[in-house]
């Protein structure tokens, strides 16, 4: 409403006040009360009044600063009109009257409320007067109560309160005094290594100090306690580092409890791994440094400034193995400590999990989750640290291994190195399941380097032994097996390649104890064990069977002297580079033992071998031992093993089987496989240019370095004496020792195949199929030479030329040449028996010898028959009679059945009776006869049942057959 809005505007004045602000003219014309009343009476229409109020300009409702007079004066037009002014004045009056009326109406409307509120104010005034009376009475009563108590009673209360405050203060002072003295107790606890107690005490002191921090003396104590706590952490870190070399359960338990109190379990694990890494570095450095300074013989500190890699190059050959053993022992202690640390955490986690599950009530969920997170972190950290620590160990050992050239080490020393590294790789596999690629590669490099040098020396040594070998028996027991030799003892152990873990019984695997379990409570897998090899004896030599020394002396007095032993064999040969004594020197006892056994060898089936054969077998055992320890170089080792066999086979062939004169007959030639093998050996292994120009190419020099000169037969071996059947005893020993060697290789094939890489197995199969299996084939060319010389075939041919074959009547008596030939065979048989007294002649050898002799005899008979100029049918019958007589007597001398080349002779004799057409067909079918044999057959038949025309036809057929051969 206009009136209420008018009243509510700040600064607006009443209509009367506003009237006084009008101009003087207007003041003179103020209406009287009657006029106002009339105007009110006249304007009783509310709507008209509201319209008048609405017509009032907005500026009249503005703030106090609005000057109405000024506003109205400024609105006056430049030219004033009285009438307009009066009209405007009347309008303003009407508006003022409407507003006044409106205000009066509003006052009248609110009159009841005003009266009611006035009554409430009157009632409130009465209540306040009553409250004043009550307060006055209260004060009066309080004054009476105050006067009723004495000052003494109130003093007692005040003193009691003061006493209570002083008791609290005394307690606080005593606590502060205790806090001041805790540093002494903390020092004692640290000396006793009671780290959890010290930390617990320190934390309690800090908590107590924070309670009394309002005392000035506590601030200094607080900083002191913080310093003490940091000192405890430092000592705790030192204590943690001691775990790396010598794990102690109680000590580690205290350390872990202490870190848990500090809330630094994860930090402790990080620190522990750092300490293990540092322990590995410090350990290997100190071990190697100790040996370097010991070998240097002075206390020069220059070695301490060297890097570990450079320090390893100063290790001498003599100290290499002890240092390696100590290095591995020290590293084992570090890894064992880590293993036991993991074991402690596993056991602790199990116990803690069981405890939590048994007391879990849901009230400590947050703490349980935090502990679970810490355990999970520690477990992952420890598992990750396994491979990291093993990698550090591998790198340190690799640096040590490659720091020294091992190519000139003794075999046993190098095998010991391999054994130690193999054991270390076993530790690595058990430690973290690693295949130790770093160690394998480093030891493979050293092994290949060492083995090339070692094998080259062994090949030269083998050549020397072969050239000094007299091919006499090395007497061994009939039960001899290579497994009885020291070099093959490793095959009896569980790590034999023939018995893989997958093929072992399940019970053996399940009950297997790891090295960590075996040595967890003491001992070390790298302790150098005293080599008991020298204490053992190889029970392989055959005994003489005599019980009395007198009998022995009388029976073998002639063998007491060693004058027939070559000087080369009297000496103990020791290789200057390796220090090995590859074969025992042939002492007097050995020679006597050998001679005693000679007469018994034909009674037992003892292996036939020589000292050189035994030496090769031992070498094979050593090679396999190295290969078994270090399988990555298996191919190289097997390749070198095959070269040992190749060279032995080539030497036997060169010494006893090569004879171009007899091989040209076409009967004693080696098989194509044997020839291929010999050619391969000669090309790949034999250095035929010993005296070649040294100024050759570098490549040629390198190739020759891998080869060995061809061996030469010892001058002590005589192969030209008929009495000894042209060295038959030596030939038997040579070929049969080669066969024995081949049998040993056959026996070892499964072991070699087990370690051979799959990609290289074709080489092994080819070696066995083309080389090892040809050993027995060497018998034929070797014994062919004996058979060709043992019987005088030329004498028989001469005797056959004196026989008259064109007889006219059938003879009943055989010719003299048959008896002469049989006497030769009897003499051969006698000498064969004599040789068998020295050397057992195996049945295959005996059969080959007889086969060769009979075959040559039959060939000689055909040759003699082919020399006949004239022959009758009766003469052919005489030939058959002679041959039948020869066969009958021969079958009594030998057990060979059927007689070799029997059909060769009989067919040739019977061909005389063939007709022209049948002979032509026979000539084409029998290519085994020479052109001379066939031509003579045709010529002899001329005139009897073949004419000249047929002769020409048959000769032309023979020429056609012979043409391709030319």
CSV table of N, CA, C and O in Angstrom, one decimal, residues 415-428 436 439 443 495 515 526 628-631:
chain,number,residue,atom,x,y,z
A,415,UNK,N,90.2,-81.8,-13.9
A,415,UNK,CA,89.0,-82.6,-13.6
A,415,UNK,C,88.4,-82.1,-12.3
A,415,UNK,O,87.2,-81.9,-12.1
A,416,UNK,N,89.3,-81.8,-11.3
A,416,UNK,CA,88.9,-81.3,-10.0
A,416,UNK,C,88.2,-79.9,-10.2
A,416,UNK,O,87.2,-79.7,-9.6
A,417,UNK,N,88.8,-79.1,-11.1
A,417,UNK,CA,88.1,-77.8,-11.3
A,417,UNK,C,86.7,-78.0,-11.9
A,417,UNK,O,85.8,-77.4,-11.5
A,418,UNK,N,86.6,-78.9,-12.9
A,418,UNK,CA,85.3,-79.2,-13.5
A,418,UNK,C,84.4,-79.7,-12.4
A,418,UNK,O,83.2,-79.4,-12.4
A,419,UNK,N,84.9,-80.6,-11.6
A,419,UNK,CA,84.1,-81.2,-10.5
A,419,UNK,C,83.5,-80.1,-9.6
A,419,UNK,O,82.3,-80.1,-9.2
A,420,UNK,N,84.4,-79.2,-9.2
A,420,UNK,CA,84.0,-78.1,-8.3
A,420,UNK,C,82.9,-77.2,-9.0
A,420,UNK,O,81.9,-76.9,-8.4
A,421,UNK,N,83.1,-76.9,-10.3
A,421,UNK,CA,82.2,-76.0,-11.0
A,421,UNK,C,80.9,-76.8,-11.2
A,421,UNK,O,79.8,-76.2,-11.1
A,422,UNK,N,81.0,-78.1,-11.4
A,422,UNK,CA,79.8,-78.9,-11.6
A,422,UNK,C,79.0,-78.9,-10.3
A,422,UNK,O,77.8,-78.8,-10.3
A,423,UNK,N,79.7,-79.1,-9.2
A,423,UNK,CA,79.0,-79.0,-7.9
A,423,UNK,C,78.4,-77.7,-7.6
A,423,UNK,O,77.3,-77.6,-7.1
A,424,UNK,N,79.1,-76.6,-8.1
A,424,UNK,CA,78.6,-75.3,-7.9
A,424,UNK,C,77.3,-75.1,-8.7
A,424,UNK,O,76.3,-74.5,-8.3
A,425,UNK,N,77.3,-75.6,-9.9
A,425,UNK,CA,76.1,-75.5,-10.8
A,425,UNK,C,75.0,-76.3,-10.2
A,425,UNK,O,73.8,-76.0,-10.3
A,426,UNK,N,75.3,-77.4,-9.5
A,426,UNK,CA,74.3,-78.2,-8.8
A,426,UNK,C,73.7,-77.4,-7.7
A,426,UNK,O,72.5,-77.4,-7.4
A,427,UNK,N,74.5,-76.7,-7.0
A,427,UNK,CA,74.1,-75.8,-5.9
A,427,UNK,C,73.2,-74.7,-6.5
A,427,UNK,O,72.1,-74.4,-5.9
A,428,UNK,N,73.6,-74.1,-7.7
A,428,UNK,CA,72.7,-73.1,-8.3
A,428,UNK,C,71.4,-73.6,-8.7
A,428,UNK,O,70.3,-72.9,-8.5
A,436,UNK,N,72.5,-72.2,-14.9
A,436,UNK,CA,73.9,-71.6,-14.8
A,436,UNK,C,74.5,-71.4,-16.1
A,436,UNK,O,75.6,-71.9,-16.4
A,439,UNK,N,78.1,-69.8,-16.0
A,439,UNK,CA,79.1,-70.7,-15.6
A,439,UNK,C,79.4,-71.7,-16.7
A,439,UNK,O,80.6,-72.1,-17.0
A,443,UNK,N,83.1,-72.2,-18.4
A,443,UNK,CA,83.8,-73.4,-18.2
A,443,UNK,C,83.9,-74.2,-19.5
A,443,UNK,O,84.9,-74.9,-19.8
A,495,UNK,N,75.4,-90.3,-11.0
A,495,UNK,CA,75.4,-89.3,-12.0
A,495,UNK,C,75.8,-89.8,-13.4
A,495,UNK,O,76.1,-89.1,-14.3
A,515,UNK,N,71.7,-80.6,-1.4
A,515,UNK,CA,72.9,-80.2,-0.7
A,515,UNK,C,72.6,-79.2,0.4
A,515,UNK,O,73.3,-79.3,1.5
A,526,UNK,N,82.1,-78.2,-0.7
A,526,UNK,CA,83.3,-77.9,-1.4
A,526,UNK,C,84.6,-78.2,-0.7
A,526,UNK,O,85.7,-77.7,-1.0
A,628,UNK,N,81.3,-86.2,-18.9
A,628,UNK,CA,80.2,-86.4,-17.9
A,628,UNK,C,80.0,-85.2,-17.0
A,628,UNK,O,78.9,-84.9,-16.7
A,629,UNK,N,81.2,-84.6,-16.6
A,629,UNK,CA,81.1,-83.4,-15.8
A,629,UNK,C,80.6,-82.2,-16.5
A,629,UNK,O,79.8,-81.4,-16.0
A,630,UNK,N,81.0,-82.1,-17.8
A,630,UNK,CA,80.7,-80.9,-18.5
A,630,UNK,C,80.1,-81.3,-19.9
A,630,UNK,O,80.8,-81.5,-20.9
A,631,UNK,N,78.8,-81.5,-19.8
A,631,UNK,CA,78.1,-82.0,-21.0
A,631,UNK,C,78.1,-81.0,-22.2
A,631,UNK,O,78.0,-81.5,-23.3
